Amino acid sequence: MVRLASRLLMFAVACLVAGHVYAEDGYDLWLRYRAPVGATATHRAVPRIDARSRSPSIIAAADELRRGVAGLSAAQQAALGTIVVATAGDPRVRALDLRVAPLGDEGYLVRTVTLGGARVTLVTANSDQGALYGSFALLRHAYAGGDLRAVSLSSAPHVRLRILDHWDNLDGSVERGYAGQSLWEWWTLPDYRDPRYTDYARANASIGINGVVLNNVNSSADSLTARYITKAAALADVFRPYGIRVYLSARFSAPIELGGLASADPLDPRVAAWWRAKTDEIYRAIPDFGGFLVKANSEGQPGPRDYHRTHAEGANMLAAAVRPHGGVVMWRAFVYADTDPDDRAKQAYTEFKPLDGRFADNVIVQVKNGAIDFQPREPFHPLFGAMPRTALMPEFQITKEYLGQATHLAYLGPLFAETLGADTMAQGPGSTVARIIDGSLYPHGLTGIAGVANVGRDRDWSGSTFNQANWYAFGRLAWDPTLDPRAIAREWAAMTFAPAVADRIAAMMMPSREAVVDYMTPLGLAHLMATGHHYGPGPWVSDLKRPEWNPVYYHRADRNGIGFDRTASGSNAVAQYAAPLARRLSDPATTPTDELLWFQHLRWDHAMPSGRTLWAELVHHYDAGVAQVDVMRQQWNALRSQIDAERWAKTATFLDIQAREAAWWRDASIAYWSSINRMPLPAGTRPPAHDLRWYEAQRFPHAPGNPQ
Amino acid sequence: MVRLASRLLMFAVACLVAGHVYAEDGYDLWLRYRAPVGATATHRAVPRIDARSRSPSIIAAADELRRGVAGLSAAQQAALGTIVVATAGDPRVRALDLRVAPLGDEGYLVRTVTLGGARVTLVTANSDQGALYGSFALLRHAYAGGDLRAVSLSSAPHVRLRILDHWDNLDGSVERGYAGQSLWEWWTLPDYRDPRYTDYARANASIGINGVVLNNVNSSADSLTARYITKAAALADVFRPYGIRVYLSARFSAPIELGGLASADPLDPRVAAWWRAKTDEIYRAIPDFGGFLVKANSEGQPGPRDYHRTHAEGANMLAAAVRPHGGVVMWRAFVYADTDPDDRAKQAYTEFKPLDGRFADNVIVQVKNGAIDFQPREPFHPLFGAMPRTALMPEFQITKEYLGQATHLAYLGPLFAETLGADTMAQGPGSTVARIIDGSLYPHGLTGIAGVANVGRDRDWSGSTFNQANWYAFGRLAWDPTLDPRAIAREWAAMTFAPAVADRIAAMMMPSREAVVDYMTPLGLAHLMATGHHYGPGPWVSDLKRPEWNPVYYHRADRNGIGFDRTASGSNAVAQYAAPLARRLSDPATTPTDELLWFQHLRWDHAMPSGRTLWAELVHHYDAGVAQVDVMRQQWNALRSQIDAERWAKTATFLDIQAREAAWWRDASIAYWSSINRMPLPAGTRPPAHDLRWYEAQRFPHAPGNPQ
């Protein structure tokens, strides 16, 4: 025993000494699997994992359970007993006569049962992939502090395609990526398969993500060459056991660039034949290839409109190519024409609404959550509810292009939930976006949800610990759009830090996105970011080529008032919403305050429900946003003793940066509005630290994450 | 005891379980500090570190010793006893009457001594920094398996400036970097100080590096703005305890770009005043700022020649600005003019030789190891030995721009040592490059050596485990240019893997660079790389704008022969060497075979010492290079059971890539030469796998590491 103890001590010392053994550098994400500090108790043997299938997904599930259960306390381990992982076809499971039909292809059931006379924890499902999801659900339950003596968990995903869109370029850069280079080391693929690819797949599977678009929607045709297909196939091989399919962004003009054709006209049989052959080639390398994502005729990308064809004609041509293989086409509705002087917020609807019912049934139209572009807050996109005969999937941005990038703490769970819970009124009250995209309002076989990934090669994947929560929350809401973002935050915090701090961390996270809205673009303002990067304010910018690229296009501030009139007296964008909603949004009195200036142009002295003038209300919101960041700093400071030093310090530093930049946003914005309305600052307002000229002169030529 | 054992077991299990506790991902470099597998023995308390000084460097030394000693076996720990870290001024050390004068400012002495009646291991030096170097030397000695009962180590560096040049851009890209983005996260500096910066400093200090140029020689003037000076100062703060000074590459035209001046003429008093003010500003932020590195009038960079001033006039103007602060200017001699039709290999000498004696004494001219550009093999640069009145520092490339980038295994110790040991004959036999640059042949107060860094944000720092050895070897040879590269390889392998495999790994490394020479550019050939990247062969390339950018410029192959005639009948570059050497290099019979075609144009049927024709000899070398890669694969396969799985697999995969690419180089080259000489392949030669057209058609548009 002494010798054993001595050896263990040696090992323990070696563990502690070896540089980053306990380096909490964030790499482990929410799969940390560490017992809370102080949770020792008497040790017992790690519970047995009984997983007899040799399917790769079941092996992955058993590996994960071994890894995860070993980090639980002895009491937790005892409560679990043996963990049996078996699909519903297993005779032992069949004998239990469980209700597995509602689980569908991907759902799971985890339950404490008696099997062969012993009390065990059973993880079951109709598929291996479901069993993998169930294993992660059990670990989530355990690490969030759930009771393990009588487990009863069951869930099935509400939507079929739960996708991460990577805006990763072949040169390793990531458009709007703030966490380092692309995870994909294209140069050493397919030979070298970085163990990190597997950890990426584990993280995704743990939250139910089942598809990954590898390359940027602003895509290079090279992604479709034989050389890159082989590389993509290697990633698909790594991801397959985790139930993750690979998709590719397709450049619509590839038949010209790669095929030497004179045209990419979707109705040209040679073009269709080229895509069929290319698709067949991809499926030979990747038999479970998911399909294509296409950004067409948008921001300079080629598309069917170049040949006077509709988006539907373009999408359907590609859909025909992938159909024999069971693939899908995700076609983006993010379009605005450089020739159309109409309100940019209206253009996607104008172009796509007439195409309702014209898309093949393996096409799903991917619609951004709002009608502009991933702003801190946007009203839900009017296409939701407006295309009953078309499968629609929302596209969220997990990467915080407009919400403070890597450094600002902004938990996006409330943003995602706000859109998903928005009532389109399309079929009367209760016609939420969630019910449209899960196929329950208008039945569609194809359902989906996409998020622009926020992961890169930074050690902590997402550039900051709290950005990991946005990846997590996206996955959880993609699985079940009705989940409560606060519960998700608690769950994430418990796994990422410890159950003891979960409530306090969730409390810190919940108001964080609203704080960003407040100090950047309060009261429905939008798109006021600087030129060339989105790190700071640029409400004064008016010199960009296209009108709708300029912040002044969006805020329309002048001596008398501010806001974009989208009522009947203005662009009448409100008419794109269901009639009762359109009516509500036409009247300042019934428009939600937080969307007010999105829909109305109002006088600076407009009386707000608070009793303040609009001008005073604006300033009040800026101040509230800045103040909330200070609250977060205090909350984080109070957590210092309960968080490991490395992650605590990084977040503390980032909160300092956020406080400085929040003040920058507030001060620059107030300085600018003052110069426009020439009104005195509301009484008691702290004047901006610098004059407007100073803010206008700020330049950041090497800001990360911008397109090359 | 049972409870203790149980707790330790819990901890040990947690260690093993926690994902990457024992993940051998290469992050630890040669500072792994792990006991060889199986080395347990009875445990005893970790030796006491007695370091009373509170100087940051001594604290760093003590921390490192604690970290390192804990990983040693119990027997080793017992042999060491207490480790006393104290400078020579400490009364206890003074009482020992050791010979510390020869240690100078940075040297160290580590010795087993009796202090206060107890046998201890003493680490001493004349400075805190020396004591830090001594601590690393002790750990190196221990982990290379050295005897710890009677330690006696002493060394002082041969050169003063031991510098890493980072070719890192402000946008995070690294020119010719093959290990991911820049380590420096400029955006979050100065606020966030990634713990990795400290680990970088530790690694450098462990091998004696004492200076770091943060930014690319193709530099942006933005690096000199107040904003970036603050960021550089934050890095300097992190590096300072490790004895590392920060330097900046200076863009010569910065007075125009930042200062709004009309000119950057070094003799214009306004220009000199601008640089003085800028330099003062830098020193206010970084009191121990090292100075400037300048690439002027080279490959499009601005410089004094734009104003008809000499390089000396340009350098001296900057030198005057840094002189009051004790700074230096490192001025690169890498110049070749787009207007000069003369042999590119001659141009730096032609331009700089007349300036000998004209440089201020705080200027050091930085000369690439060879006259062209970091080729797999080049004869030493003729400027070495030709500028007795000028301080010269060699510039090596650690990053393998021309030697297989991240994936090929090529240990550069022999390359560095080959240049350092080359005999210039400048003052008769024995006038080695090492003796020129260490100031012993021509006395100079300022001595130095620079290497273009191969580190980036990849987890393993250098893109591959074996590339770490090049960083290590550079540092060791910069400290002492007379070290044996095989001994360095053994030392590195013992620390990086284990002493038991050190000899076998060193045996694998030693011929690796020659293998690259053989399969890429044998017999003195050079600069035959493809266009736009240097991953593959392009001997046929002849369409680039400037003649000396084209491979055909360098090999001069035609129907009759191959090679660049640099004798009197050709460019007469040989005349730039000392007369006895020039004579030797003028005659094929006395020119070293491995430099033959660098100096001579010879007939394809020229009879080689081996008895083969030149053509057969060429093919023989290509085959030898390819065969050596196969030998390395076999050697690595045989080591499988003794290397951790993760690092073994990565290197094995990279060796597979290298084998494939070595064959590509060989086959493409042979196909091309055959097309030129129209000779049959030498008997028994395996024909190329494809025809020449196939090789010419290869395109790699997204190859990493290229300038943006």
mmCIF file of C-alpha atoms in Angstrom, chain A residues 1-2 5-22 25 27-28 34 40 43 67 70 170-171 180-181 187-188 191-192 195 220 222 227-228 407 457-459 535 646 650 653-654 657 660 699-704, chain B residues 1-2 5-22 25 27-28 34 39-40 43 67 70 170 180-181 187-188 191-192 195 220 222 227-228 407 457-459 535 646 650 653-654 657 660 699-704:
data_model
loop_
_atom_site.group_PDB
_atom_site.id
_atom_site.type_symbol
_atom_site.label_atom_id
_atom_site.label_comp_id
_atom_site.label_asym_id
_atom_site.label_seq_id
_atom_site.Cartn_x
_atom_site.Cartn_y
_atom_site.Cartn_z
ATOM 1 C CA MET A 1 0.000 0.000 0.000
ATOM 2 C CA VAL A 2 2.839 2.368 0.832
ATOM 3 C CA ALA A 5 0.657 5.469 -2.514
ATOM 4 C CA SER A 6 4.174 6.489 -3.335
ATOM 5 C CA ARG A 7 3.726 5.713 -7.012
ATOM 6 C CA LEU A 8 0.446 7.530 -7.095
ATOM 7 C CA LEU A 9 2.050 10.516 -5.439
ATOM 8 C CA MET A 10 4.811 10.513 -8.057
ATOM 9 C CA PHE A 11 2.194 10.430 -10.735
ATOM 10 C CA ALA A 12 0.112 13.101 -9.111
ATOM 11 C CA VAL A 13 3.172 15.326 -8.802
ATOM 12 C CA ALA A 14 4.027 14.670 -12.419
ATOM 13 C CA CYS A 15 0.464 15.616 -13.322
ATOM 14 C CA LEU A 16 0.647 18.854 -11.421
ATOM 15 C CA VAL A 17 4.061 19.713 -12.703
ATOM 16 C CA ALA A 18 3.622 18.998 -16.359
ATOM 17 C CA GLY A 19 3.060 22.555 -17.475
ATOM 18 C CA HIS A 20 -0.526 22.684 -18.577
ATOM 19 C CA VAL A 21 -1.968 19.583 -16.973
ATOM 20 C CA TYR A 22 -4.396 21.756 -15.171
ATOM 21 C CA ASP A 25 -7.039 27.178 -21.387
ATOM 22 C CA TYR A 27 -9.806 23.757 -24.913
ATOM 23 C CA ASP A 28 -12.124 21.329 -23.123
ATOM 24 C CA ARG A 34 -13.798 17.665 -13.786
ATOM 25 C CA THR A 40 -13.515 13.659 -3.203
ATOM 26 C CA HIS A 43 -13.291 6.286 -4.259
ATOM 27 C CA ARG A 67 -14.135 9.875 -20.074
ATOM 28 C CA ALA A 70 -14.529 9.111 -14.437
ATOM 29 C CA LEU A 170 -9.084 27.844 -48.511
ATOM 30 C CA ASP A 171 -6.182 30.097 -47.535
ATOM 31 C CA GLY A 180 -7.835 32.515 -35.307
ATOM 32 C CA GLN A 181 -7.396 30.653 -38.534
ATOM 33 C CA TRP A 187 -2.664 21.818 -46.960
ATOM 34 C CA THR A 188 -1.989 18.702 -44.869
ATOM 35 C CA ASP A 191 -3.035 12.894 -44.987
ATOM 36 C CA TYR A 192 -2.921 14.459 -41.570
ATOM 37 C CA PRO A 195 -6.881 15.079 -33.319
ATOM 38 C CA SER A 220 -13.851 29.520 -54.347
ATOM 39 C CA ASP A 222 -11.429 25.273 -56.061
ATOM 40 C CA ARG A 227 -8.042 17.685 -54.768
ATOM 41 C CA TYR A 228 -10.308 19.471 -52.285
ATOM 42 C CA THR A 407 -13.788 40.345 -26.590
ATOM 43 C CA ARG A 457 -7.866 27.453 -34.333
ATOM 44 C CA ASP A 458 -7.516 29.521 -31.164
ATOM 45 C CA ARG A 459 -6.848 27.250 -28.229
ATOM 46 C CA TYR A 535 -15.355 46.850 -33.956
ATOM 47 C CA GLU A 646 -6.305 31.460 -16.295
ATOM 48 C CA LYS A 650 -8.766 36.321 -19.562
ATOM 49 C CA THR A 653 -9.266 41.475 -19.191
ATOM 50 C CA PHE A 654 -11.884 41.141 -21.892
ATOM 51 C CA ILE A 657 -11.811 45.971 -22.988
ATOM 52 C CA ARG A 660 -13.692 50.793 -22.681
ATOM 53 C CA ARG A 699 -8.666 53.904 -37.914
ATOM 54 C CA PHE A 700 -7.999 50.192 -37.386
ATOM 55 C CA PRO A 701 -6.421 48.944 -40.568
ATOM 56 C CA HIS A 702 -5.443 45.494 -39.291
ATOM 57 C CA ALA A 703 -8.642 44.517 -37.493
ATOM 58 C CA PRO A 704 -9.109 40.737 -37.481
ATOM 59 C CA MET B 1 -2.792 5.915 4.455
ATOM 60 C CA VAL B 2 -5.677 4.170 2.718
ATOM 61 C CA ALA B 5 -3.959 6.452 -1.460
ATOM 62 C CA SER B 6 -7.579 6.660 -2.384
ATOM 63 C CA ARG B 7 -7.424 10.410 -2.855
ATOM 64 C CA LEU B 8 -4.287 10.098 -4.898
ATOM 65 C CA LEU B 9 -5.925 7.480 -7.056
ATOM 66 C CA MET B 10 -8.886 9.781 -7.621
ATOM 67 C CA PHE B 11 -6.532 12.508 -8.631
ATOM 68 C CA ALA B 12 -4.503 10.220 -10.854
ATOM 69 C CA VAL B 13 -7.664 9.007 -12.554
ATOM 70 C CA ALA B 14 -8.793 12.580 -13.019
ATOM 71 C CA CYS B 15 -5.400 13.348 -14.524
ATOM 72 C CA LEU B 16 -5.631 10.478 -16.954
ATOM 73 C CA VAL B 17 -9.195 11.187 -17.840
ATOM 74 C CA ALA B 18 -9.048 14.903 -18.373
ATOM 75 C CA GLY B 19 -8.834 14.827 -22.128
ATOM 76 C CA HIS B 20 -5.374 15.995 -22.978
ATOM 77 C CA VAL B 21 -3.604 15.746 -19.656
ATOM 78 C CA TYR B 22 -1.126 13.481 -21.303
ATOM 79 C CA ASP B 25 0.614 17.717 -28.654
ATOM 80 C CA TYR B 27 3.258 22.350 -26.843
ATOM 81 C CA ASP B 28 5.890 21.624 -24.180
ATOM 82 C CA ARG B 34 8.619 14.174 -17.854
ATOM 83 C CA ALA B 39 11.344 5.588 -13.916
ATOM 84 C CA THR B 40 9.572 5.472 -10.596
ATOM 85 C CA HIS B 43 9.707 8.938 -3.969
ATOM 86 C CA ARG B 67 8.867 22.721 -12.611
ATOM 87 C CA ALA B 70 9.819 17.675 -10.090
ATOM 88 C CA LEU B 170 0.098 43.127 -38.291
ATOM 89 C CA GLY B 180 -0.225 29.075 -38.278
ATOM 90 C CA GLN B 181 -0.836 32.709 -37.549
ATOM 91 C CA TRP B 187 -5.740 43.246 -31.531
ATOM 92 C CA THR B 188 -6.019 42.280 -27.865
ATOM 93 C CA ASP B 191 -4.601 44.384 -22.527
ATOM 94 C CA TYR B 192 -4.509 40.649 -22.873
ATOM 95 C CA PRO B 195 0.150 32.948 -21.131
ATOM 96 C CA SER B 220 4.190 48.382 -42.219
ATOM 97 C CA ASP B 222 1.884 51.232 -38.559
ATOM 98 C CA ARG B 227 -0.852 52.333 -30.701
ATOM 99 C CA TYR B 228 1.512 49.559 -31.764
ATOM 100 C CA THR B 407 5.988 18.676 -43.346
ATOM 101 C CA ARG B 457 0.229 29.861 -33.201
ATOM 102 C CA ASP B 458 0.031 26.170 -34.082
ATOM 103 C CA ARG B 459 -0.198 24.129 -30.927
ATOM 104 C CA TYR B 535 6.440 23.551 -52.021
ATOM 105 C CA GLU B 646 0.086 11.428 -30.944
ATOM 106 C CA LYS B 650 1.922 13.052 -36.813
ATOM 107 C CA THR B 653 2.125 11.027 -41.592
ATOM 108 C CA PHE B 654 4.490 13.858 -42.400
ATOM 109 C CA ILE B 657 3.998 13.273 -47.298
ATOM 110 C CA ARG B 660 5.584 11.508 -51.896
ATOM 111 C CA ARG B 699 -1.021 24.455 -59.325
ATOM 112 C CA PHE B 700 -1.395 25.139 -55.607
ATOM 113 C CA PRO B 701 -3.208 28.442 -55.337
ATOM 114 C CA HIS B 702 -3.825 28.337 -51.579
ATOM 115 C CA ALA B 703 -0.405 27.193 -50.356
ATOM 116 C CA PRO B 704 0.305 28.471 -46.845
#
